[in-house]
Short mmCIF file of C-alpha atoms and ligand atoms in Angstrom, two decimals:
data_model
loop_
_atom_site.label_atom_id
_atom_site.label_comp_id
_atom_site.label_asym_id
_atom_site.label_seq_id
_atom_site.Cartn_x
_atom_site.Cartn_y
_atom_site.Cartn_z
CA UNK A 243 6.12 24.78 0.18
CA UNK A 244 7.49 27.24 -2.32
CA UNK A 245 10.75 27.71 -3.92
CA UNK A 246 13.63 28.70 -2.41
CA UNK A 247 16.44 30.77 -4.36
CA UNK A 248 17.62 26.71 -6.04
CA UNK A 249 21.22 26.84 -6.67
CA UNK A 250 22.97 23.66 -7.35
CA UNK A 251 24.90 21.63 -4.56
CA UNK A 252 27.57 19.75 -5.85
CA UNK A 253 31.08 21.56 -5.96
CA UNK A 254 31.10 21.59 -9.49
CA UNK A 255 27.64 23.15 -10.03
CA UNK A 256 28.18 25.98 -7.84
CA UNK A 257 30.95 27.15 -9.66
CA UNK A 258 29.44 26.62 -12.82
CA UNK A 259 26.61 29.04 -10.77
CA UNK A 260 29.53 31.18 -10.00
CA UNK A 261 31.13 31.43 -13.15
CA UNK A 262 27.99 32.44 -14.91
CA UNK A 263 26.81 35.14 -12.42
CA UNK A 264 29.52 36.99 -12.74
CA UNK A 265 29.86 36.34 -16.80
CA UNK A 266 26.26 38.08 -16.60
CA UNK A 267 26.94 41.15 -15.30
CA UNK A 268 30.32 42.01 -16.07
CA UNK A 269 30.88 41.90 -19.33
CA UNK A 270 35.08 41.50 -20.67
CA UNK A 271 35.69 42.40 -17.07
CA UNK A 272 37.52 38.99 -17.03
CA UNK A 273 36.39 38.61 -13.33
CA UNK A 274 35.48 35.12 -14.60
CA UNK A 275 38.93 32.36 -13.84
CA UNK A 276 38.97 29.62 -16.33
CA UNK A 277 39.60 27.40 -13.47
CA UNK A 278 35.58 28.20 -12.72
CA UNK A 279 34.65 26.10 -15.79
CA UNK A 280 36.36 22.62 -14.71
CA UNK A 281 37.09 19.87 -17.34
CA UNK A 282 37.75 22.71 -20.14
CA UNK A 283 39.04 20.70 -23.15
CA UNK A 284 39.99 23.36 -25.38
CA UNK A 285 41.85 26.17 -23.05
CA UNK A 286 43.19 28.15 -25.90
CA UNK A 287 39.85 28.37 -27.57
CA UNK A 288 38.49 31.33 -27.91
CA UNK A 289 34.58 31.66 -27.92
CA UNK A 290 32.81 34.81 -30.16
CA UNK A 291 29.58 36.27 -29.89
CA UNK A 292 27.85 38.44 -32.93
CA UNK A 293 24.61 39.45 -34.40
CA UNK A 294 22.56 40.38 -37.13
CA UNK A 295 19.48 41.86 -37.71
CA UNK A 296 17.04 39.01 -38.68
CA UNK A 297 13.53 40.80 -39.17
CA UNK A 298 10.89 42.64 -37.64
CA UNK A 299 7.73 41.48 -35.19
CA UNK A 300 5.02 43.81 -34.27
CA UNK A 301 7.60 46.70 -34.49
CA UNK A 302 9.99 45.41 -32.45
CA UNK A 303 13.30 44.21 -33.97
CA UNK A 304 14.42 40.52 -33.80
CA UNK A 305 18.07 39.70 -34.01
CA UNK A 306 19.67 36.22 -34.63
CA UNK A 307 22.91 36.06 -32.48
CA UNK A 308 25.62 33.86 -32.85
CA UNK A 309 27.63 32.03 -30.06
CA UNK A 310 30.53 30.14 -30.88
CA UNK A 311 32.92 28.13 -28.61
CA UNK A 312 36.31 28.23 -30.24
CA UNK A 313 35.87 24.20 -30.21
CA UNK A 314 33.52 23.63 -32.85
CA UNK A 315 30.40 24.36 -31.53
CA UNK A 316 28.21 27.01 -33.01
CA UNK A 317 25.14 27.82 -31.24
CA UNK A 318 22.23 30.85 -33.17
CA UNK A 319 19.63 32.51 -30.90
CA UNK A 320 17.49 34.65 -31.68
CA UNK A 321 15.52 36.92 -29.00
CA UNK A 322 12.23 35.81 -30.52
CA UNK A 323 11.00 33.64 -27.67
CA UNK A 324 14.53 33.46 -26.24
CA UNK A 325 14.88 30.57 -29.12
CA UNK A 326 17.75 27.95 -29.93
CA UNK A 327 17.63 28.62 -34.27
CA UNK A 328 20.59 25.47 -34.45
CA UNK A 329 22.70 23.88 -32.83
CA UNK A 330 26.23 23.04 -34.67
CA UNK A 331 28.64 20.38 -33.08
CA UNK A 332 31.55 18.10 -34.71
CA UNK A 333 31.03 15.13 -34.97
CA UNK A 334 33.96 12.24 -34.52
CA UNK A 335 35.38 13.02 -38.05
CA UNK A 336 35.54 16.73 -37.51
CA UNK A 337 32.03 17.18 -39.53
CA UNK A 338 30.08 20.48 -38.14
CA UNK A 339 26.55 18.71 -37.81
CA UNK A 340 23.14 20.78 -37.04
CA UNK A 341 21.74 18.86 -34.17
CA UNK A 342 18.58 20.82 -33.44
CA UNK A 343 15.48 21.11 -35.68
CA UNK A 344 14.39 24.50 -36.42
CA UNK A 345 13.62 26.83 -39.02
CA UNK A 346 15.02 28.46 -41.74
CA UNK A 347 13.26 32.35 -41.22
CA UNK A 348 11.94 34.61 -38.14
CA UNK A 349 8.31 34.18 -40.24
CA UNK A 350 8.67 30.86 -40.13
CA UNK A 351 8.61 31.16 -36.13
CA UNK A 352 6.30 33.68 -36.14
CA UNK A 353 3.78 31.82 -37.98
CA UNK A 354 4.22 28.33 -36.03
CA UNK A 355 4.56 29.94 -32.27
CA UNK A 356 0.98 32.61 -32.81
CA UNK A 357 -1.01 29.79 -34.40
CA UNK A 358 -2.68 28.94 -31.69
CA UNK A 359 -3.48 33.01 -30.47
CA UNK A 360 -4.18 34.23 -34.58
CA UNK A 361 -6.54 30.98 -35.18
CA UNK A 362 -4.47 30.48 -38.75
CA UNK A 363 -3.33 27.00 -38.56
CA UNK A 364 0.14 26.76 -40.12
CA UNK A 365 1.15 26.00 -42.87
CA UNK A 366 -2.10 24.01 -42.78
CA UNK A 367 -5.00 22.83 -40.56
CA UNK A 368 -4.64 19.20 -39.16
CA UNK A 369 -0.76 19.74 -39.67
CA UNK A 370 2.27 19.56 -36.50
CA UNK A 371 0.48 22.18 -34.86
CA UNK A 372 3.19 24.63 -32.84
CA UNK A 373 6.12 22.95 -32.25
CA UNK A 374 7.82 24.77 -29.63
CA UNK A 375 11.07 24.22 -31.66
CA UNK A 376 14.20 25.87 -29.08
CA UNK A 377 12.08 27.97 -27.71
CA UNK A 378 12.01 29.41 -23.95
CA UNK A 379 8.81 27.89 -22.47
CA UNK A 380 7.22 30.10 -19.83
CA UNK A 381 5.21 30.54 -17.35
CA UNK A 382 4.25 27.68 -16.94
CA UNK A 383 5.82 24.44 -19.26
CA UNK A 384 3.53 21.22 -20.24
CA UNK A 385 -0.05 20.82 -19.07
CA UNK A 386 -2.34 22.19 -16.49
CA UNK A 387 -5.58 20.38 -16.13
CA UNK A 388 -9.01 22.20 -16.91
CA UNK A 389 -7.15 25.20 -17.96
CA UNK A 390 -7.12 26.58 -14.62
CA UNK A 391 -5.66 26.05 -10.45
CA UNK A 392 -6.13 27.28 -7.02
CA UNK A 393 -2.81 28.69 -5.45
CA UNK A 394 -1.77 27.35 -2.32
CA UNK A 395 0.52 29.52 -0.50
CA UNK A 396 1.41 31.00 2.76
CA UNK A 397 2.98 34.57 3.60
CA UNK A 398 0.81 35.62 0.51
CA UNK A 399 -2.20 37.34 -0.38
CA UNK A 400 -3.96 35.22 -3.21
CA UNK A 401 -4.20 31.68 -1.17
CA UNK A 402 -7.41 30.31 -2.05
CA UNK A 403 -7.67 32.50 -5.37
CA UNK A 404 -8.60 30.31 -8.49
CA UNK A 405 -7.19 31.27 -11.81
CA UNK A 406 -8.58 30.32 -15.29
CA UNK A 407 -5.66 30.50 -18.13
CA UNK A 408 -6.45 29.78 -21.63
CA UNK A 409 -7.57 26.21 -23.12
CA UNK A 410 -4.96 25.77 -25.68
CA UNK A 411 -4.80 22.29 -25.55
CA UNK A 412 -8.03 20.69 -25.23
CA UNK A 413 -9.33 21.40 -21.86
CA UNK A 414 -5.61 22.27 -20.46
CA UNK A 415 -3.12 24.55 -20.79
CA UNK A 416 0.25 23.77 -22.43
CA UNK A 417 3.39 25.87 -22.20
CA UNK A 418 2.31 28.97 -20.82
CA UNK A 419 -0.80 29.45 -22.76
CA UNK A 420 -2.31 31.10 -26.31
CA UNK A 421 0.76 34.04 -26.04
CA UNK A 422 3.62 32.02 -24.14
CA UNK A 423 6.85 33.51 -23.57
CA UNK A 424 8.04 31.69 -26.82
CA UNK A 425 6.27 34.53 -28.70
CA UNK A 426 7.53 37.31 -26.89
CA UNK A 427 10.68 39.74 -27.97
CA UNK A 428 13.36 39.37 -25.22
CA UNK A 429 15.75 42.03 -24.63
CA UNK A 430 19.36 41.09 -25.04
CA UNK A 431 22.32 41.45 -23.60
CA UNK A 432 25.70 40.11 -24.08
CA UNK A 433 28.86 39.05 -22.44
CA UNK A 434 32.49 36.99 -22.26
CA UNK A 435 34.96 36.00 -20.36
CA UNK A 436 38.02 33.54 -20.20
CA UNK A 437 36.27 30.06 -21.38
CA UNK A 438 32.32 31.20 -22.33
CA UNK A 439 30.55 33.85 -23.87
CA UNK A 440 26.92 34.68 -22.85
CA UNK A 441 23.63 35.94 -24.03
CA UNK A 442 21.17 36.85 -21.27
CA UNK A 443 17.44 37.64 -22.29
CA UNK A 444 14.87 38.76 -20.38
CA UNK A 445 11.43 40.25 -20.25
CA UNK A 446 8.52 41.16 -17.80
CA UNK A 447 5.42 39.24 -17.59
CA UNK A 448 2.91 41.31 -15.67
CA UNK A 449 0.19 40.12 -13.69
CA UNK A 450 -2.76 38.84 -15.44
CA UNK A 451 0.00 37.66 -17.92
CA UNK A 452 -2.07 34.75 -19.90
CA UNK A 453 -4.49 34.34 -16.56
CA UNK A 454 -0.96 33.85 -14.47
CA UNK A 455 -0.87 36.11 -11.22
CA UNK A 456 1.96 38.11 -10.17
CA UNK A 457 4.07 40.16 -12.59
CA UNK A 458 7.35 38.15 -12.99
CA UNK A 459 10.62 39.00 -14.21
CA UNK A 460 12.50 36.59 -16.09
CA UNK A 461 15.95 35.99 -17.50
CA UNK A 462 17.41 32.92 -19.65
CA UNK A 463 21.04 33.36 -19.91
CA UNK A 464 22.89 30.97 -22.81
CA UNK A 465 26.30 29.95 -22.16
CA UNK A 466 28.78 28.56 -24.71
CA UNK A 467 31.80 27.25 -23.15
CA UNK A 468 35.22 26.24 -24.78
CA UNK A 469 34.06 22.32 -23.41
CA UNK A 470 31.28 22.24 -25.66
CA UNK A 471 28.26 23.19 -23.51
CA UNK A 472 25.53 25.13 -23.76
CA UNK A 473 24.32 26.20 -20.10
CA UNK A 474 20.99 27.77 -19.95
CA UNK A 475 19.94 29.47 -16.62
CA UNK A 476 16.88 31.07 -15.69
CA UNK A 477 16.57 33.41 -12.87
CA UNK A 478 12.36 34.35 -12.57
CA UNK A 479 11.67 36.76 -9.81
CA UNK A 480 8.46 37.49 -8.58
CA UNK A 481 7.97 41.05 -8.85
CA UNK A 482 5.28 41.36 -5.77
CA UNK A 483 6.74 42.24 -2.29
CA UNK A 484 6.49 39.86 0.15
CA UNK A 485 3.31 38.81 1.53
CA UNK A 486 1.84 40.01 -2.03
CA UNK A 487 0.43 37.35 -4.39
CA UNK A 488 2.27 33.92 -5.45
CA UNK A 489 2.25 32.65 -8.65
CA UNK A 490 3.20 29.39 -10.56
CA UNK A 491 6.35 29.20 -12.87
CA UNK A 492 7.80 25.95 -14.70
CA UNK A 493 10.42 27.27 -17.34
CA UNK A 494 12.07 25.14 -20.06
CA UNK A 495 14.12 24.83 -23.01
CA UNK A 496 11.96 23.15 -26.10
CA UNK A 497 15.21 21.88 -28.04
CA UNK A 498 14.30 18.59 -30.47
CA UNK A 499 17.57 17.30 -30.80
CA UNK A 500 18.88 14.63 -33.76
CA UNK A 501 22.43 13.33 -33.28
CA UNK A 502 22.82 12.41 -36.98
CA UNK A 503 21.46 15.91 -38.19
CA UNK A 504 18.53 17.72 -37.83
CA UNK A 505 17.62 16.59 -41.43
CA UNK A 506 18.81 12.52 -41.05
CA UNK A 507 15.45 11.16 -40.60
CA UNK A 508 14.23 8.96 -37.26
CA UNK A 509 16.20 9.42 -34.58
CA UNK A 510 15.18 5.69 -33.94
CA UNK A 511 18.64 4.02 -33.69
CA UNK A 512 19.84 6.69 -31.09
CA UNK A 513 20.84 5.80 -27.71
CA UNK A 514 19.34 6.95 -25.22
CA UNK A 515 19.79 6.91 -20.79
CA UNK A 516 17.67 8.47 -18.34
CA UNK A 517 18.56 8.89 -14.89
CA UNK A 518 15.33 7.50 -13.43
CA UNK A 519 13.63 4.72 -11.67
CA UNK A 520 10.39 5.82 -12.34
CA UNK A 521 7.71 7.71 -15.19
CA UNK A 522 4.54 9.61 -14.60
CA UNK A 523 1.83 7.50 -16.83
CA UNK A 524 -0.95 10.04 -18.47
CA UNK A 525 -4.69 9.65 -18.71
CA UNK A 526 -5.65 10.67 -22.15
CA UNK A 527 -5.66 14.13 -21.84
CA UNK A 528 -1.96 13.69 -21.27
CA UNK A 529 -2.30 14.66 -17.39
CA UNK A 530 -0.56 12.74 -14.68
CA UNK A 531 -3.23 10.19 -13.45
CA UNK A 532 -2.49 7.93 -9.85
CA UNK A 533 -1.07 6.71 -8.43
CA UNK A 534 1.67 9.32 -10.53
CA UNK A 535 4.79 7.55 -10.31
CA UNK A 536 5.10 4.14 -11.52
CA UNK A 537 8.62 1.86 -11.84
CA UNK A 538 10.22 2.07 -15.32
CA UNK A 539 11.15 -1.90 -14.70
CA UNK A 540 10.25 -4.16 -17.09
CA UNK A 541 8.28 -1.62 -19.39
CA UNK A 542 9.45 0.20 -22.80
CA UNK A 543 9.70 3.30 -20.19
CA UNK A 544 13.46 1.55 -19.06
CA UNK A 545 16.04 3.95 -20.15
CA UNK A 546 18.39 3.21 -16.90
CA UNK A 547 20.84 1.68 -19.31
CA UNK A 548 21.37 3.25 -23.04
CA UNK A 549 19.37 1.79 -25.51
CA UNK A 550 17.92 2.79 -29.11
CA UNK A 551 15.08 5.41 -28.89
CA UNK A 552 12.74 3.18 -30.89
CA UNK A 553 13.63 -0.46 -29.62
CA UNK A 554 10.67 -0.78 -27.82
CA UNK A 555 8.65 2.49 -29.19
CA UNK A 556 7.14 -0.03 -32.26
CA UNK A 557 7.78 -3.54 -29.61
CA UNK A 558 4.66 -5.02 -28.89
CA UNK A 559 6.31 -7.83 -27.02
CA UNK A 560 7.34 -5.87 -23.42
CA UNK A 561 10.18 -7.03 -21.11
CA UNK A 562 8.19 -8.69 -18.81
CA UNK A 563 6.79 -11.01 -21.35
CA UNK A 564 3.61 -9.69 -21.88
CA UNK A 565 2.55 -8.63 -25.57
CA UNK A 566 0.46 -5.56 -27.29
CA UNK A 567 1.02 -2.34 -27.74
CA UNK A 568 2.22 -0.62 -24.31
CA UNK A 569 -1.10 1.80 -23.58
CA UNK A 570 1.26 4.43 -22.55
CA UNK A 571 2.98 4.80 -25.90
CA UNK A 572 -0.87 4.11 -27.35
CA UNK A 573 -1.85 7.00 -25.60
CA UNK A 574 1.12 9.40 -26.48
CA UNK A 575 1.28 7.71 -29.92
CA UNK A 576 5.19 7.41 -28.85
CA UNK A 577 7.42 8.82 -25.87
CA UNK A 578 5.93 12.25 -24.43
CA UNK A 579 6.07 11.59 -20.99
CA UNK A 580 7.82 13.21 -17.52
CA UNK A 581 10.69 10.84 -16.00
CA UNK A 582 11.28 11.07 -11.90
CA UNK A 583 14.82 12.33 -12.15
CA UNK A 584 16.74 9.95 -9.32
CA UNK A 585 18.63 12.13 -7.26
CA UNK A 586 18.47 16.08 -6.08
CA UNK A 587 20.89 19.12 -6.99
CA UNK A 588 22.62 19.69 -10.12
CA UNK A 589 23.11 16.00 -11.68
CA UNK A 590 23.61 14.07 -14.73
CA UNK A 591 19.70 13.86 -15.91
CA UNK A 592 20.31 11.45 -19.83
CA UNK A 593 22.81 10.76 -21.79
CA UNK A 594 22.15 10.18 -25.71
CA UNK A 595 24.64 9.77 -28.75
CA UNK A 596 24.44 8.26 -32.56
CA UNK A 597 26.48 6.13 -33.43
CA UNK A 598 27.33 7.47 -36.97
CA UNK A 599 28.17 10.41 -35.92
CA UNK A 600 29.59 9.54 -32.35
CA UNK A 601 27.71 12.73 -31.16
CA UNK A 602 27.17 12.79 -27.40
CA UNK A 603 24.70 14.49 -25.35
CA UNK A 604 24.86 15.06 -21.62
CA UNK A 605 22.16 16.83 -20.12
CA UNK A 606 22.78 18.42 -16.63
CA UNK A 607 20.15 19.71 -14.56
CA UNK A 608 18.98 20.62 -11.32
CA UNK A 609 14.75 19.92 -11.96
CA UNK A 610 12.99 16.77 -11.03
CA UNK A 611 11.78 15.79 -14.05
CA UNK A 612 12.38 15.47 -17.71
CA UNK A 613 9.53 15.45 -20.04
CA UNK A 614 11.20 13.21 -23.02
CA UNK A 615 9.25 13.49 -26.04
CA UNK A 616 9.86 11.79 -29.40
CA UNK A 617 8.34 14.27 -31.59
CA UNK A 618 5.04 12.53 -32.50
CA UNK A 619 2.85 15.61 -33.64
CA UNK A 620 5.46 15.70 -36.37
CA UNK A 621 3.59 15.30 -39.42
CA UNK A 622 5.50 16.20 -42.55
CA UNK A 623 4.22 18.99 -43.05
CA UNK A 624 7.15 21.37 -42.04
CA UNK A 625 10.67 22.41 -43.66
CA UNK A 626 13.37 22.59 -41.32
CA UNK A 627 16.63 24.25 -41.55
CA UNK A 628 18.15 22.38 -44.11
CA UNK A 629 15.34 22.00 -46.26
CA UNK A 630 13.97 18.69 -45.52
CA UNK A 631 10.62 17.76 -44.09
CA UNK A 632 10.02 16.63 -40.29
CA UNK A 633 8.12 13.64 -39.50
CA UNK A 634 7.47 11.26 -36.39
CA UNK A 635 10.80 10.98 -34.21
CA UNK A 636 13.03 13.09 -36.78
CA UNK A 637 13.78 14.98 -33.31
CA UNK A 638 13.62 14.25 -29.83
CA UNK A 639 13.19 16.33 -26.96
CA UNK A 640 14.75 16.43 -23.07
CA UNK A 641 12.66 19.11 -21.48
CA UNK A 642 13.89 19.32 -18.12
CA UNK A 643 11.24 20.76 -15.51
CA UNK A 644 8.87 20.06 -12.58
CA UNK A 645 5.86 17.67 -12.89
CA UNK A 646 3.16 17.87 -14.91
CA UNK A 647 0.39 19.52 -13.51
CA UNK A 648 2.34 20.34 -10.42
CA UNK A 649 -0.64 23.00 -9.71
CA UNK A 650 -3.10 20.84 -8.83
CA UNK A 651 -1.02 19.10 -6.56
CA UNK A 652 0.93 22.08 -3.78
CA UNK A 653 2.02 21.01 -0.66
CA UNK A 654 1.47 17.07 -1.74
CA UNK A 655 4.23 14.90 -0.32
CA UNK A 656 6.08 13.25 -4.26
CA UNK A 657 5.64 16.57 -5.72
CA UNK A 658 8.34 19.80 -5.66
CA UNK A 659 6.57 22.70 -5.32
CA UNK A 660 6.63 25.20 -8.73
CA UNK A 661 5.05 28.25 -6.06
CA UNK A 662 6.95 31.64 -5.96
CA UNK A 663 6.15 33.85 -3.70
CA UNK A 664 6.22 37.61 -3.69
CA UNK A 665 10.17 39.00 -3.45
CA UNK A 666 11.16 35.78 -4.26
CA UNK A 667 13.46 34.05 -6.94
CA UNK A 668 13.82 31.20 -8.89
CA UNK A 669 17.05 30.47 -10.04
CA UNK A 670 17.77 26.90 -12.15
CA UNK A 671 20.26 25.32 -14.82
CA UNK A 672 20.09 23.22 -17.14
CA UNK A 673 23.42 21.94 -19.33
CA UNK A 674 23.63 20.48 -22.89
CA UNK A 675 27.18 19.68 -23.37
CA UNK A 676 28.19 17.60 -26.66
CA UNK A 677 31.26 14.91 -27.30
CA UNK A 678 32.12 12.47 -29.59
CA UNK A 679 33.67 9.57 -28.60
CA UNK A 680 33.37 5.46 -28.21
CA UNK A 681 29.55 4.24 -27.98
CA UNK A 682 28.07 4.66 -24.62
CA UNK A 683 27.31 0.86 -23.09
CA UNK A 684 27.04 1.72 -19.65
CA UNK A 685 27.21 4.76 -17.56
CA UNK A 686 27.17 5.10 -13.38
CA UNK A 687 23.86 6.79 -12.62
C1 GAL B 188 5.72 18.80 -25.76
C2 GAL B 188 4.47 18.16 -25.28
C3 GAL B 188 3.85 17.49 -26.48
C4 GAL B 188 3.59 18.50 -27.57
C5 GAL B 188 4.86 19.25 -27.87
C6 GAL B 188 4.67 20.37 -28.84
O1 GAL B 188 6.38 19.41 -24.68
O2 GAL B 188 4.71 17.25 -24.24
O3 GAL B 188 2.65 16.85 -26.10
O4 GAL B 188 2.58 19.36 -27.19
O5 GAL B 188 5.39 19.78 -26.71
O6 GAL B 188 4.16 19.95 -30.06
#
């Protein structure tokens, strides 16, 4: 009914698991063998981590490291919300491409992640509305109906207990609430080894924390390897002893990815797989409705084999030879929906890539779901990084997580439980690990 400490099974997750414990803690110890990050590419590389000062945010300093993997990759963080800045990969001519959208400044993030708690709509009212862009999301990612739940739980002292969190999305609550930990300073800490170097962040969310019970203490470690990957982990520990209250948690990575660039335009020629049989169709309040799982066959929601992210996006004419516009994708106004991840354990969750560029993205990850998302709140009214303006599907997203509205639904056979008891700990991964290469046609699910 409640998580248990989830490491992943396969042999080659849990020494990735391994390999990243131990880069955590002890730092140029070199404790870590290369032979823990299997596949490395690039085994004379050698990965750097720096940082600069990047601004100030309610008296608390924000710093913008840098991660690099001796391969071409260049990943910047900053500890404001635990947040991806950009995302630098080659692409098949050698090209260093930005594949995340993002912002140029700390205000910039400052004033798009406290909209929603300051009431000053940025940079204007009826605009993209927060964005999420990189950030950590925490407690609690997507939506929760009504703005509120009633834990479940047994061995704890709140079972029965109804909470009320913040409306920030209608009548729900999206990503944690008003003050999510996107708009929180992290404290940082850094390490390498043979192969990665690591940032781990963390911070204490006490109880009452946006209407969330139990104080909870969480950390997102980054990982760039010399094969190209960033690894982010999360380790969440409920602070209560056992037997004390549960609480909810559903942390994610809000990356928007674009293959060609973060400033190319519509990532509609893309390719994109998803390992899944089945989708979770919304009502209109964007809340898993019944009978929650539905097949993918035969419906613009078929990603089993690659295919261009807007091929069937704009199709009125569906697979199965019916015509209009797919009231899923009316709904959404495009793709922002949770996938049933086939499989358990640490597994191959999508593959994308352009074909310009030949960039590749495999995402790894041990959660059931991925909540794909093809940007559609995007209304040009926002400069990214390179100076150009976002707009419908100029960025993608593969949020990798549990259910939507998983608390309204503990102990209910279809959906993993997001419950964490007092003493215990959460403990999840999630990879992004870039190539270039031939186009993807196929790929063994
Ligand atoms: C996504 C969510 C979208 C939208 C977006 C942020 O995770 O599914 O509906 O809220 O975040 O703009």
């Amino acid at each position: 009914m409640s998580y248990q400490s989830r490491l992943p099974k396969s042999p080659l997750a849990a020494l990735a698991v391994v390999a990243l414990a131990a880069g955590t803690t002890t730092a140029l110890s070199g404790a870590v063998p290369a032979a823990a990050f299997p596949g490395i590419h690039h085994p004379h590389a050698h990965p750097t981590i720096t940082s600069q000062p990047w601004g100030d945010f309610e008296g608390q300093t924000v710093d913008l490291y840098t991660l690099t993997s001796g391969a071409g990759m260049k990943v910047t963080i900053t500890n404001f919300g635990a947040t991806v800045q950009s995302l630098w990969v080659p692409d098949r001519r050698g090209r260093s491409v930005d594949v995340a959208l993002g912002f140029p400044t700390l205000s910039d993030y400052v004033n798009d992640f406290l909209q929603q708690h300051t009431g000053v709509a940025w940079p204007l009212s009826g605009g993209s509305g927060d964005t999420y862009f990189g950030a950590t999301i925490g407690r609690y990612a997507n939506r929760i109906a009504d703005h509120s739940f009633t834990m479940v739980c047994s061995n704890c002292s709140n079972n029965g207990v109804t909470y009320t969190l913040p409306a920030n999305n209608g009548t729900n609550t999206l990503h944690g609430g008003d003050l999510g930990w996107n708009t929180k300073v992290w404290s940082a800490s850094t390490s390498q080894g043979p192969g990665y170097v690591a940032l781990a962040l963390s911070l204490t969310s006490p109880d009452g924390d946006e209407g969330f019970p139990a104080s909870v203490t969480a950390t997102v470690t980054y990982t760039v390897t010399t094969d190209n990957e960033l690894r982010i982990r999360y380790d969440i520990t409920n602070n209560e002893p056992v037997g004390g209250k549960a609480t909810v948690v559903n942390p994610t990575n809000h990356l928007y990815f674009n293959l060609a660039g973060e400033s190319s335009g519509p990532v509609f020629d893309q390719l994109l797989a998803i390992n899944a049989d089945r989708y979770s169709p919304i009502d209109t309040n964007f809340i898993p409705t019944a009978p929650y799982q539905l097949s993918v066959a035969g419906t613009p929601f078929d990603f089993r084999h690659p295919k261009p992210i807007g091929r069937d996006i704009t199709n009125v004419s569906s697979p199965d030879g019916t015509s209009g516009p797919f009231p899923q994708l009316v709904i959404a106004h495009g793709y922002d929906h949770n996938w049933v991840l086939n499989g358990s354990g640490y597994r191959l969750a999508a593959v994308a890539q352009d074909r310009g560029t030949g960039i590749t993205l495999w995402t790894y990850t041990d959660q059931p779901g991925v909540q794909f998302y093809s940007g559609n709140f995007l209304v040009g009214d926002l400069t990214g990084t390179g100076g150009h303006t976002y707009r419908q599907t100029s960025g993608f997203t593969l949020e990798t997580q549990h259910f939507p509205d998983s608390p309204h639904h503990i102990g209910e056979p279809g959906w993993p439980s997001v419950v964490l008891n007092g003493g215990q700990t959460l403990s999840s991964m999630t990879t992004y690990r870039f190539t270039t290469g031939g186009t993807i046609t196929h790929f063994g699910f």
